[in-house]
């Protein structure tokens, strides 16, 4: 019986909170529009950087996945020895794939790289100076140095090459881009909360007498706070969804324009971007709205 009474009271309170929320949104239409606009503007800026970071991160992953090292083998090895070296390399932790390249394949690939100047290699078929090798791809580019060192220890491996200086500089640049991008997003997130908090604060200020009266007649802080928190969440979600729609239209146009000019990389498809940012923005918008309302109402509860 007590549980039934409690659930009934909870349901009636929830209905009251929703009624108060929508009543406040309609009654304070100007502040509602201002708050939604503030959220939308903040989220648009946040969204542009988020889209940039998502694309840079994808490009970085593509670059990392294409990085490979070459283990050059001695010429006087038997097939069994070559196969054993390949098995040893495959067994190393962090190795994604191992592909054997014979001396003949190495020469053919070199000719393809030279293109029109491949005639310079004519006559080398009988006395091929290029070594046989294993092309190794790793699961994590940061493991290349360690894997390279381990492969060098394998008997029959002459040397290992992966352009250490270039790879380390590239990984350093990728790390900086990711850290800077994440830092900017966090800064914009905080700025968004401040902007929305100040906007909602104006609406709360207009209802300060109403809050004071409710406090004096015995309403708890949370009873007063809930309609404002729900209001903030709704405002945050509406602003976020409007900004997602605008960003999707802008990104669709920009991606088609840029992809037609890019050769190596391709920007993420618009449906992938919209799917990601809709999820992120729904959560971020709700959090920003709730925090903005919570911060705004706090000072008016101390009466």
Tab-separated table of C-alpha atoms in Angstrom, residues 56-299:
chain	number	residue	atom	x	y	z
A	56	UNK	CA	41.505	14.357	-38.853
A	57	UNK	CA	41.283	11.305	-36.601
A	58	UNK	CA	40.048	9.182	-39.531
A	59	UNK	CA	42.838	10.481	-41.770
A	60	UNK	CA	45.368	9.772	-39.001
A	61	UNK	CA	44.056	6.203	-38.684
A	62	UNK	CA	44.341	5.778	-42.465
A	63	UNK	CA	47.942	7.002	-42.408
A	64	UNK	CA	48.778	4.726	-39.469
A	65	UNK	CA	47.192	1.703	-41.180
A	66	UNK	CA	49.311	2.307	-44.308
A	67	UNK	CA	52.584	2.477	-42.409
A	68	UNK	CA	54.692	-0.614	-42.919
A	69	UNK	CA	58.197	-1.855	-42.365
A	70	UNK	CA	60.377	-4.015	-44.585
A	71	UNK	CA	62.522	-6.839	-43.295
A	72	UNK	CA	65.224	-7.505	-45.893
A	73	UNK	CA	66.507	-11.094	-45.965
A	74	UNK	CA	69.876	-12.576	-46.811
A	75	UNK	CA	70.161	-13.942	-50.373
A	76	UNK	CA	71.481	-17.402	-49.493
A	77	UNK	CA	68.410	-18.627	-47.558
A	78	UNK	CA	66.479	-21.793	-48.360
A	79	UNK	CA	62.678	-21.795	-48.717
A	80	UNK	CA	62.334	-23.489	-45.312
A	81	UNK	CA	64.454	-20.773	-43.674
A	82	UNK	CA	62.420	-18.020	-45.375
A	83	UNK	CA	59.144	-19.615	-44.226
A	84	UNK	CA	60.492	-19.953	-40.683
A	85	UNK	CA	61.420	-16.247	-40.604
A	86	UNK	CA	57.906	-15.382	-41.797
A	87	UNK	CA	56.359	-17.516	-39.034
A	88	UNK	CA	58.593	-15.873	-36.418
A	89	UNK	CA	57.555	-12.402	-37.577
A	90	UNK	CA	53.839	-13.345	-37.559
A	91	UNK	CA	54.134	-14.582	-33.985
A	92	UNK	CA	55.352	-11.205	-32.723
A	93	UNK	CA	52.823	-9.254	-30.652
A	94	UNK	CA	51.374	-6.283	-32.556
A	95	UNK	CA	51.965	-7.634	-36.069
A	96	UNK	CA	48.829	-7.286	-38.233
A	97	UNK	CA	49.980	-8.906	-41.474
A	98	UNK	CA	53.117	-10.300	-43.148
A	99	UNK	CA	53.615	-10.462	-46.925
A	100	UNK	CA	56.608	-12.024	-48.643
A	101	UNK	CA	58.158	-10.118	-51.564
A	102	UNK	CA	60.568	-12.088	-53.750
A	103	UNK	CA	63.477	-10.531	-55.636
A	104	UNK	CA	61.442	-10.766	-58.875
A	105	UNK	CA	58.403	-9.088	-57.291
A	106	UNK	CA	60.620	-6.366	-55.831
A	107	UNK	CA	61.997	-5.621	-59.305
A	108	UNK	CA	58.512	-5.536	-60.857
A	109	UNK	CA	57.242	-3.184	-58.133
A	110	UNK	CA	60.264	-0.934	-58.613
A	111	UNK	CA	59.513	-0.763	-62.359
A	112	UNK	CA	55.925	0.279	-61.603
A	113	UNK	CA	57.171	3.032	-59.313
A	114	UNK	CA	59.481	4.373	-62.033
A	115	UNK	CA	56.647	4.432	-64.575
A	116	UNK	CA	57.904	5.794	-67.920
A	117	UNK	CA	61.497	5.452	-66.738
A	118	UNK	CA	61.237	1.718	-66.033
A	119	UNK	CA	63.521	1.107	-69.032
A	120	UNK	CA	66.412	2.056	-66.723
A	121	UNK	CA	66.031	-1.340	-65.062
A	122	UNK	CA	66.164	-3.400	-68.237
A	123	UNK	CA	68.734	-6.185	-68.144
A	124	UNK	CA	68.624	-6.596	-64.361
A	125	UNK	CA	66.397	-9.687	-64.527
A	126	UNK	CA	69.381	-12.032	-64.794
A	127	UNK	CA	71.426	-10.312	-62.105
A	128	UNK	CA	68.757	-8.863	-59.806
A	129	UNK	CA	70.414	-6.742	-57.066
A	130	UNK	CA	67.179	-6.181	-55.117
A	131	UNK	CA	66.818	-8.239	-51.905
A	132	UNK	CA	63.897	-10.470	-50.985
A	133	UNK	CA	61.916	-9.181	-48.030
A	134	UNK	CA	58.893	-9.413	-45.771
A	135	UNK	CA	56.480	-6.449	-45.772
A	136	UNK	CA	55.097	-6.115	-42.246
A	137	UNK	CA	52.063	-4.092	-41.146
A	138	UNK	CA	51.507	-3.446	-37.462
A	139	UNK	CA	48.331	-2.987	-35.436
A	140	UNK	CA	49.582	0.176	-33.752
A	141	UNK	CA	52.036	2.567	-35.402
A	142	UNK	CA	53.593	3.327	-32.006
A	143	UNK	CA	54.805	-0.299	-31.872
A	144	UNK	CA	56.872	-0.050	-35.076
A	145	UNK	CA	60.139	0.736	-33.341
A	146	UNK	CA	59.816	-2.152	-30.877
A	147	UNK	CA	58.712	-4.647	-33.568
A	148	UNK	CA	61.529	-3.492	-35.864
A	149	UNK	CA	64.072	-4.164	-33.106
A	150	UNK	CA	62.669	-7.683	-32.502
A	151	UNK	CA	62.685	-8.552	-36.217
A	152	UNK	CA	66.354	-7.514	-36.464
A	153	UNK	CA	67.178	-10.200	-33.889
A	154	UNK	CA	65.756	-12.977	-36.107
A	155	UNK	CA	68.454	-15.058	-37.774
A	156	UNK	CA	68.498	-14.518	-41.567
A	157	UNK	CA	67.214	-10.939	-41.460
A	158	UNK	CA	69.786	-8.579	-42.969
A	159	UNK	CA	68.198	-5.254	-41.980
A	160	UNK	CA	64.846	-3.628	-41.248
A	161	UNK	CA	63.651	-0.343	-42.718
A	162	UNK	CA	60.575	1.736	-41.986
A	163	UNK	CA	61.738	5.339	-42.270
A	164	UNK	CA	62.093	5.827	-38.520
A	165	UNK	CA	62.569	9.621	-38.585
A	166	UNK	CA	59.619	10.216	-40.909
A	167	UNK	CA	57.305	7.863	-38.980
A	168	UNK	CA	58.194	9.361	-35.593
A	169	UNK	CA	57.642	12.921	-36.876
A	170	UNK	CA	54.331	11.896	-38.462
A	171	UNK	CA	53.130	10.233	-35.262
A	172	UNK	CA	54.168	13.344	-33.319
A	173	UNK	CA	52.140	15.609	-35.636
A	174	UNK	CA	49.094	13.288	-35.408
A	175	UNK	CA	49.320	13.305	-31.599
A	176	UNK	CA	49.532	17.121	-31.486
A	177	UNK	CA	46.506	17.488	-33.802
A	178	UNK	CA	44.448	15.115	-31.644
A	179	UNK	CA	45.432	16.794	-28.359
A	180	UNK	CA	44.843	20.321	-29.715
A	181	UNK	CA	41.496	19.305	-31.235
A	182	UNK	CA	40.326	17.700	-27.989
A	183	UNK	CA	41.494	20.717	-25.964
A	184	UNK	CA	39.568	23.128	-28.210
A	185	UNK	CA	36.418	20.988	-27.904
A	186	UNK	CA	36.712	20.981	-24.082
A	187	UNK	CA	37.231	24.765	-24.014
A	188	UNK	CA	34.212	25.314	-26.274
A	189	UNK	CA	32.179	22.958	-24.072
A	190	UNK	CA	32.938	25.099	-21.004
A	191	UNK	CA	32.225	28.325	-22.928
A	192	UNK	CA	28.897	26.850	-24.070
A	193	UNK	CA	27.898	26.108	-20.476
A	194	UNK	CA	28.767	29.688	-19.413
A	195	UNK	CA	26.830	31.263	-22.310
A	196	UNK	CA	23.748	29.094	-21.784
A	197	UNK	CA	23.937	29.497	-18.000
A	198	UNK	CA	23.885	33.292	-18.329
A	199	UNK	CA	21.017	33.168	-20.829
A	200	UNK	CA	18.897	30.882	-18.646
A	201	UNK	CA	19.813	32.985	-15.608
A	202	UNK	CA	17.817	35.880	-17.078
A	203	UNK	CA	14.726	33.670	-17.239
A	204	UNK	CA	15.284	32.422	-13.690
A	205	UNK	CA	15.767	36.016	-12.486
A	206	UNK	CA	12.370	36.960	-13.907
A	207	UNK	CA	10.824	34.235	-11.718
A	208	UNK	CA	12.842	34.962	-8.568
A	209	UNK	CA	9.764	36.091	-6.591
A	210	UNK	CA	7.943	32.900	-7.532
A	211	UNK	CA	10.928	30.853	-6.307
A	212	UNK	CA	11.085	32.832	-3.039
A	213	UNK	CA	7.362	32.257	-2.359
A	214	UNK	CA	7.735	28.521	-2.992
A	215	UNK	CA	10.694	28.412	-0.590
A	216	UNK	CA	8.731	30.242	2.133
A	217	UNK	CA	5.747	27.875	1.933
A	218	UNK	CA	8.051	24.877	2.433
A	219	UNK	CA	8.967	23.593	-1.038
A	220	UNK	CA	12.264	21.703	-1.086
A	221	UNK	CA	15.162	22.874	-3.234
A	222	UNK	CA	14.855	19.860	-5.516
A	223	UNK	CA	11.093	20.333	-5.935
A	224	UNK	CA	11.796	23.863	-7.195
A	225	UNK	CA	14.850	22.841	-9.158
A	226	UNK	CA	13.378	19.971	-11.240
A	227	UNK	CA	11.184	22.055	-13.626
A	228	UNK	CA	14.183	24.279	-14.372
A	229	UNK	CA	16.467	21.287	-14.969
A	230	UNK	CA	13.930	19.667	-17.316
A	231	UNK	CA	13.515	23.028	-19.056
A	232	UNK	CA	17.283	23.309	-19.496
A	233	UNK	CA	17.486	19.757	-20.913
A	234	UNK	CA	14.685	20.485	-23.413
A	235	UNK	CA	16.308	23.774	-24.472
A	236	UNK	CA	19.676	22.025	-24.832
A	237	UNK	CA	18.196	19.202	-26.922
A	238	UNK	CA	16.245	21.582	-29.197
A	239	UNK	CA	19.301	23.782	-29.768
A	240	UNK	CA	21.482	20.722	-30.391
A	241	UNK	CA	19.085	19.156	-32.911
A	242	UNK	CA	18.687	22.435	-34.833
A	243	UNK	CA	22.483	22.829	-34.965
A	244	UNK	CA	22.851	19.207	-36.185
A	245	UNK	CA	20.433	19.929	-39.045
A	246	UNK	CA	22.354	23.049	-40.069
A	247	UNK	CA	25.728	21.281	-39.754
A	248	UNK	CA	24.489	18.358	-41.859
A	249	UNK	CA	23.469	20.705	-44.693
A	250	UNK	CA	26.782	22.622	-44.533
A	251	UNK	CA	28.899	19.454	-44.285
A	252	UNK	CA	27.075	17.708	-47.131
A	253	UNK	CA	27.865	20.612	-49.463
A	254	UNK	CA	31.448	21.050	-48.217
A	255	UNK	CA	32.261	17.299	-48.292
A	256	UNK	CA	31.106	16.921	-51.908
A	257	UNK	CA	33.147	19.963	-52.899
A	258	UNK	CA	36.324	18.898	-51.048
A	259	UNK	CA	36.161	15.169	-51.941
A	260	UNK	CA	36.143	16.070	-55.643
A	261	UNK	CA	39.550	17.750	-55.129
A	262	UNK	CA	41.198	15.338	-52.672
A	263	UNK	CA	43.244	12.465	-54.098
A	264	UNK	CA	44.727	10.547	-51.166
A	265	UNK	CA	42.069	11.041	-48.485
A	266	UNK	CA	38.305	11.247	-48.474
A	267	UNK	CA	36.161	13.018	-45.889
A	268	UNK	CA	33.753	10.948	-43.818
A	269	UNK	CA	30.327	10.466	-45.464
A	270	UNK	CA	27.589	12.824	-44.283
A	271	UNK	CA	25.407	10.017	-42.876
A	272	UNK	CA	28.310	8.832	-40.681
A	273	UNK	CA	28.959	12.386	-39.454
A	274	UNK	CA	25.267	13.085	-38.804
A	275	UNK	CA	24.930	9.797	-36.921
A	276	UNK	CA	27.923	10.573	-34.701
A	277	UNK	CA	27.185	14.227	-33.958
A	278	UNK	CA	23.460	13.592	-33.371
A	279	UNK	CA	24.370	11.165	-30.606
A	280	UNK	CA	27.128	13.393	-29.194
A	281	UNK	CA	25.070	16.580	-29.411
A	282	UNK	CA	21.951	15.043	-27.851
A	283	UNK	CA	24.018	14.066	-24.817
A	284	UNK	CA	26.097	17.281	-24.762
A	285	UNK	CA	23.021	19.496	-25.310
A	286	UNK	CA	21.128	17.831	-22.466
A	287	UNK	CA	24.154	18.084	-20.137
A	288	UNK	CA	24.836	21.724	-21.048
A	289	UNK	CA	21.164	22.649	-20.586
A	290	UNK	CA	20.913	20.863	-17.232
A	291	UNK	CA	24.190	22.363	-15.958
A	292	UNK	CA	23.207	25.813	-17.198
A	293	UNK	CA	19.886	25.658	-15.376
A	294	UNK	CA	21.426	24.133	-12.256
A	295	UNK	CA	24.088	26.841	-12.027
A	296	UNK	CA	21.552	29.607	-12.741
A	297	UNK	CA	18.999	28.631	-10.113
A	298	UNK	CA	21.472	27.871	-7.334
A	299	UNK	CA	21.829	31.465	-6.057
